[in-house]
Short mmCIF file of C-alpha atoms in Angstrom, two decimals:
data_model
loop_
_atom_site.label_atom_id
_atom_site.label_comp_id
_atom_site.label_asym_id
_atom_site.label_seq_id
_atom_site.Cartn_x
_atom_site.Cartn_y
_atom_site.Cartn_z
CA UNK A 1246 151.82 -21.31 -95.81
CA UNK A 1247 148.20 -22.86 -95.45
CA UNK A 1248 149.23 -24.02 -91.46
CA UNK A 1249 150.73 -20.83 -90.97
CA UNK A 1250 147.96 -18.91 -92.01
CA UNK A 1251 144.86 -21.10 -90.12
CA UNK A 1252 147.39 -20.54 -86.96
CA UNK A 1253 147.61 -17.24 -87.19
CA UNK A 1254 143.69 -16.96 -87.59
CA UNK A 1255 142.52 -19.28 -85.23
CA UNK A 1256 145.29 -17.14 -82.71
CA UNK A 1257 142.63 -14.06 -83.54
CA UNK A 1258 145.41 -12.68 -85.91
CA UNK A 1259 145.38 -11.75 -89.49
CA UNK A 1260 147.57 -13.48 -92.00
CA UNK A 1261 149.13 -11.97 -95.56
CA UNK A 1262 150.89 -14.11 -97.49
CA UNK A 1263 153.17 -11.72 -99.76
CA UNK A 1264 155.93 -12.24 -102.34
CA UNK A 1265 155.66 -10.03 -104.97
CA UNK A 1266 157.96 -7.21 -104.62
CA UNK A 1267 155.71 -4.63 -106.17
CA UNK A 1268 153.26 -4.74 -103.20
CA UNK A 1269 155.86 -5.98 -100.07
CA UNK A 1270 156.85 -2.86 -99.24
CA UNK A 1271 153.66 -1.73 -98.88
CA UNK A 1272 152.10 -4.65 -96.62
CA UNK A 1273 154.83 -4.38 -94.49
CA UNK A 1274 154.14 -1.00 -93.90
CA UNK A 1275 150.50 -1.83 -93.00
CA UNK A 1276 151.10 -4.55 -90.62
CA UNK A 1277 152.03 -5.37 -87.29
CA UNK A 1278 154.88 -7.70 -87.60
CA UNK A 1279 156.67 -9.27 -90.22
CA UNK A 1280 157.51 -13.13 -90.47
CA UNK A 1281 160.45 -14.07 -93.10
CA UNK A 1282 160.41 -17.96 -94.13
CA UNK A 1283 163.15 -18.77 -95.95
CA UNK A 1284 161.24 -22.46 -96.41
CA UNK A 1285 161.44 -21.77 -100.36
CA UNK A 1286 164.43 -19.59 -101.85
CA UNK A 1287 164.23 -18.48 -105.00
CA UNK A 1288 166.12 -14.63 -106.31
CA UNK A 1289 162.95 -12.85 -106.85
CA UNK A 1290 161.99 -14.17 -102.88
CA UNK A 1291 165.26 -13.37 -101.69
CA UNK A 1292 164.80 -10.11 -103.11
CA UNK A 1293 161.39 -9.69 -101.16
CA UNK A 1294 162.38 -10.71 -98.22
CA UNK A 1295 165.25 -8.24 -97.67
CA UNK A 1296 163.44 -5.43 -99.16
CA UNK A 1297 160.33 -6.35 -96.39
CA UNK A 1298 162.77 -6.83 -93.47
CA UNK A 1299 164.36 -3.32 -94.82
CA UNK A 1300 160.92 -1.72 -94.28
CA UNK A 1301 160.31 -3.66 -91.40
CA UNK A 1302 163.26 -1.87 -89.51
CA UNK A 1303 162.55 1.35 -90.76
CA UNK A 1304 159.22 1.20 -89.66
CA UNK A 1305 160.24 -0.32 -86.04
CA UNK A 1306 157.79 -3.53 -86.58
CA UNK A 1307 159.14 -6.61 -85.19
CA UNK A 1308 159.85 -8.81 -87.55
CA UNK A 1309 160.59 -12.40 -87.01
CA UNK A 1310 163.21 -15.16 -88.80
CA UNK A 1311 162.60 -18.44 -89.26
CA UNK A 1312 165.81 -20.21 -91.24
CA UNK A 1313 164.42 -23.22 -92.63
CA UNK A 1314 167.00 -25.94 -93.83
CA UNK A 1315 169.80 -23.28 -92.99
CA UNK A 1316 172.74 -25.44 -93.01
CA UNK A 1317 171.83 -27.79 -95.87
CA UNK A 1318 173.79 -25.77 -98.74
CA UNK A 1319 175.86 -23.30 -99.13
CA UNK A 1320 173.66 -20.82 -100.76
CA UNK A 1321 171.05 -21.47 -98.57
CA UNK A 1322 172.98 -20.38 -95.33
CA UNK A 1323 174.67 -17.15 -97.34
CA UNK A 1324 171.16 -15.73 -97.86
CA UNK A 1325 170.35 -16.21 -94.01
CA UNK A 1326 173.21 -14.71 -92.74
CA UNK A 1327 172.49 -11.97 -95.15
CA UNK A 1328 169.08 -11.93 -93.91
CA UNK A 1329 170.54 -12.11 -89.87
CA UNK A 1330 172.46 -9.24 -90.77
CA UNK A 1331 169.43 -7.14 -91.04
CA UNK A 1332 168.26 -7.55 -87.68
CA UNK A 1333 165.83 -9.98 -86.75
CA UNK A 1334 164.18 -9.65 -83.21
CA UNK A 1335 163.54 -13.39 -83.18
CA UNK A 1336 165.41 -16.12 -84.96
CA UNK A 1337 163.42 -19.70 -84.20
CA UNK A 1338 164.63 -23.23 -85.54
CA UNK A 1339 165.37 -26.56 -84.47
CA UNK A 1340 168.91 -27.90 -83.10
CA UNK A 1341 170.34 -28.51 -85.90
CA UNK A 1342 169.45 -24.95 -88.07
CA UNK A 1343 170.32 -22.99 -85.02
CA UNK A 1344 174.05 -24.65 -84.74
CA UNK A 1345 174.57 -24.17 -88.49
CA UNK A 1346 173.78 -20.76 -88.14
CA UNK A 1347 176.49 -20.52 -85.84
CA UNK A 1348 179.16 -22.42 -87.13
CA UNK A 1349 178.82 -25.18 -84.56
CA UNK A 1350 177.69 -27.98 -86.72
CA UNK A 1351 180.63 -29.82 -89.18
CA UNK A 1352 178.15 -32.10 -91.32
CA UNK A 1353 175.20 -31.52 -93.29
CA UNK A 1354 172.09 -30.44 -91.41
CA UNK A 1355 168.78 -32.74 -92.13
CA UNK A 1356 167.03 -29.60 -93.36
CA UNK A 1357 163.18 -29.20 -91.76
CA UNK A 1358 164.16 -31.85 -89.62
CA UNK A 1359 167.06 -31.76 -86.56
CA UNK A 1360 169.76 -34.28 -85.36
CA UNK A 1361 170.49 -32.55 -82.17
CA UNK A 1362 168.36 -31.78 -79.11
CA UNK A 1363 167.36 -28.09 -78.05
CA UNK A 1364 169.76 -28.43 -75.14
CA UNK A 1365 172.93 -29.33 -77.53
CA UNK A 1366 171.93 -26.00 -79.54
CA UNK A 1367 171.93 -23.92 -76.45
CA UNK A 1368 175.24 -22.32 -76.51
CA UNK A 1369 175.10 -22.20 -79.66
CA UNK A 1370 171.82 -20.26 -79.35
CA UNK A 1371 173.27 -18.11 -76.85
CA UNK A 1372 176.05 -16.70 -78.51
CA UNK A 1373 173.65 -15.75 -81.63
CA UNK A 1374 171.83 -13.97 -79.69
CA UNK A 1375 174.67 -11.62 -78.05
CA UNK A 1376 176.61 -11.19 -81.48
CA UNK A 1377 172.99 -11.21 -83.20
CA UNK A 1378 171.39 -9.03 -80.83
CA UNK A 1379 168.34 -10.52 -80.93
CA UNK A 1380 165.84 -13.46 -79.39
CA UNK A 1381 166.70 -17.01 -80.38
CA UNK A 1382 164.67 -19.71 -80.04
CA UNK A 1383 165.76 -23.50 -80.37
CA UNK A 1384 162.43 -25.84 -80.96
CA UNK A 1385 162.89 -29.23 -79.52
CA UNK A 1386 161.58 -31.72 -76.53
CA UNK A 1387 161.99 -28.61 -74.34
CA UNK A 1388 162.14 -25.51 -76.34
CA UNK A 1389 164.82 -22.97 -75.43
CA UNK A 1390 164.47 -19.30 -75.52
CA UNK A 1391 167.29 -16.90 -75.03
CA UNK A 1392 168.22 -13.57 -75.43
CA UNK A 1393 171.93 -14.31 -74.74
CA UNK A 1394 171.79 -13.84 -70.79
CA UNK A 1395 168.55 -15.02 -69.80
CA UNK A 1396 167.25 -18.96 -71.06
CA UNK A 1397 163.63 -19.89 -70.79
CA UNK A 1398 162.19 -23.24 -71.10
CA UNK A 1399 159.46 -24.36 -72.66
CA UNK A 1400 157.81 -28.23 -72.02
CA UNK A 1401 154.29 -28.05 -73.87
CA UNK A 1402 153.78 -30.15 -76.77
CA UNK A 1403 153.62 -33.67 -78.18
CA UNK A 1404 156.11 -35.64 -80.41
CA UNK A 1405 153.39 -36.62 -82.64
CA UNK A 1406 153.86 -32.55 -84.03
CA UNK A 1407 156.68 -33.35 -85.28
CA UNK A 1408 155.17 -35.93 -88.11
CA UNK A 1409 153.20 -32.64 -89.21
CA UNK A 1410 154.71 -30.94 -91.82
CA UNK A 1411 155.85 -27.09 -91.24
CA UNK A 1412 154.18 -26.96 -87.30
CA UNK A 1413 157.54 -25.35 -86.95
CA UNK A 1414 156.96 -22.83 -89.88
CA UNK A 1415 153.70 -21.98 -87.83
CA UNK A 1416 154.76 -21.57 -84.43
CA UNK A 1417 157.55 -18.87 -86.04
CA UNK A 1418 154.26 -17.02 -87.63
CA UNK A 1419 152.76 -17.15 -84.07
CA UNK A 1420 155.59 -16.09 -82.08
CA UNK A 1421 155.61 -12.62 -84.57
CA UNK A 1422 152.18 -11.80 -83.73
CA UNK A 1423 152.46 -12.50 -80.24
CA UNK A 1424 155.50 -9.90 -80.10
CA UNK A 1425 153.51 -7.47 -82.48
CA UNK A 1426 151.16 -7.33 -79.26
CA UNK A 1427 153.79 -6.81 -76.54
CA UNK A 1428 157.31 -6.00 -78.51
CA UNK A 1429 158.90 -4.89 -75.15
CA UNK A 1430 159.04 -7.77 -73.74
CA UNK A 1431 160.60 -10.07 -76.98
CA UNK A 1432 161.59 -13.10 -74.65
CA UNK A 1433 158.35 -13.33 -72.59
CA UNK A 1434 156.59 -13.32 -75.60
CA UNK A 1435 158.02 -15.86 -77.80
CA UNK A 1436 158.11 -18.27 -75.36
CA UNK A 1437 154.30 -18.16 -74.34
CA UNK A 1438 153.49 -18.44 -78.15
CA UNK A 1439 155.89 -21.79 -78.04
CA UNK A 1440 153.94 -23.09 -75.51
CA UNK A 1441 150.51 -22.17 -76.42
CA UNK A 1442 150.88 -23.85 -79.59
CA UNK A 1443 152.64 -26.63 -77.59
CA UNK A 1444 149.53 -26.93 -75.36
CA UNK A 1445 147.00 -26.67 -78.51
CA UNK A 1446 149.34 -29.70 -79.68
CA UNK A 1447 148.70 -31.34 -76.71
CA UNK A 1448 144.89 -30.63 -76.76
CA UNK A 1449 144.75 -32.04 -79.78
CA UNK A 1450 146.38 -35.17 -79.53
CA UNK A 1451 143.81 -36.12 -76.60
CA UNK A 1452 141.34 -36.21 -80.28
CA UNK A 1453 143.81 -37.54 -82.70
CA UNK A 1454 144.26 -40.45 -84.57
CA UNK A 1455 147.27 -39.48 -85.92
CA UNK A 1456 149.49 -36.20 -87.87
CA UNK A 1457 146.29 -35.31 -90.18
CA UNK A 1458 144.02 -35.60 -87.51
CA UNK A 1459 146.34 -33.65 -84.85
CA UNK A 1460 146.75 -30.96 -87.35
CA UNK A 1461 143.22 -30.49 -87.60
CA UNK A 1462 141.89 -30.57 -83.91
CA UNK A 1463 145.47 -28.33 -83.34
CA UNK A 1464 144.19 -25.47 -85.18
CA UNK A 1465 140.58 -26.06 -83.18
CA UNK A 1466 142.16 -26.85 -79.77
CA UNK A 1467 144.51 -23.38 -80.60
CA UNK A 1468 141.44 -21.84 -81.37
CA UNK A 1469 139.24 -22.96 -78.21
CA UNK A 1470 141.81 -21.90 -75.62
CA UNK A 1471 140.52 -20.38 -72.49
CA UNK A 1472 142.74 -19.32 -69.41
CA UNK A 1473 142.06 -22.44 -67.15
CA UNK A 1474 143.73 -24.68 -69.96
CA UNK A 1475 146.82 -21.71 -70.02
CA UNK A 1476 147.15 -21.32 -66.71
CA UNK A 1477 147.00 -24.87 -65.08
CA UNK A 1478 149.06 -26.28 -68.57
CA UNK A 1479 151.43 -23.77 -69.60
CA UNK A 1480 155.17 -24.90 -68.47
CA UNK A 1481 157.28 -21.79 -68.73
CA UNK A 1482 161.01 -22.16 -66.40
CA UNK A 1483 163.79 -19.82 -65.69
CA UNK A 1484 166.70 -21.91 -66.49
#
């Protein structure tokens, strides 16, 4: 929560971090987009999170699914197809997550982590999309976004964000406020939040030492962005 959060601020946004059922609905009514993270599952969450996405729908705000782990047990991957069911208009996760989702994957998945490329998930990603009705995005060396017809690829970013703990989990929180701003245009916008935080990963690597010093001059170098860095670095392609 603490990485999604500074993202979200240093983005210009403005982060709540709710659980408690006896105020969700009511958040959810007062913001712009909603962000479910099913990172820690526990009933009383679960509970939460479908009663927020509920609201979410009936209030037409985007709201945005990121399926940590899906894949990695059984109960796990229940309560994210029950969450799919209620209509995300962005599912993001790595290779791995988005082919358990699916069906595609026979063994175990490695959780937060992925065994697969973005490109292995990408039929995988497409056909979520058409029977999901929705965005999907696979994260990955390129990440892939799709809406089932259309693919877009994404090239910003530096390995060294993936030895930082829940950058994923942050760039999901980022691509629901970007489509908060512009929610006509779902697939444009989640893949220029990918690769903003991409390029503020690469930004910040030029500074850092390592993970705890990339996360740190990340969230500045995400921050500090100015449109000569987005428009001479940004790598969007049609695919």
């Amino acid at each position: 929560m603490d990485i999604m959060a500074n993202s979200l601020l240093a983005a210009g946004a403005s982060p709540a971090m709710v659980h408690a059922i006896e105020e969700i609905l009511e958040f959810t009514s007062l913001s712009s987009a909603l962000c479910i993270n099913i990172g820690t599952l526990s009933p009383d969450w679960i509970f939460s999170m479908k009663a927020a996405a509920i609201r979410a729908n009936e209030c037409q705000k985007p709201w945005v699914l990121d399926p940590v782990g899906v894949g990695a047990t059984r109960f796990r991957t229940e309560k994210c197809i029950e969450l799919i069911n209620l209509k995300p208009c962005v599912i993001r996760g790595n290779a791995s997550e988005i082919m358990a989702v699916v069906g595609a994957s026979i063994a175990p998945t490695k959780g937060v982590d992925s065994s697969r490329s973005s490109t292995d998930a990408l039929e995988a990603a497409k056909d979520l999309a058409r029977v999901a009705q929705t965005v999907v995005a696979v994260s990955g060396a390129v990440d892939l976004v799709t809406d089932g017809k259309r693919v877009l690829g994404v090239s910003n970013g530096v390995a060294l964000m993936q030895r930082i703990t829940a950058t994923g989990c942050a760039v999901t929180a980022l691509i629901a406020a970007f489509v908060s701003v512009n929610p006509n245009r779902v697939l444009e916008s989640t893949a220029i939040a990918l690769a903003l935080f991409g390029l503020a990963g690469e930004l910040g690597a030029e500074k850092a030492n390592g993970p705890a010093s990339l996360r740190m001059h990340l969230i500045d170098a995400l921050h500090m962005l100015d449109e000569q860095s987005v428009m001479n670095r940004v790598r969007i392609a049609q695919l």
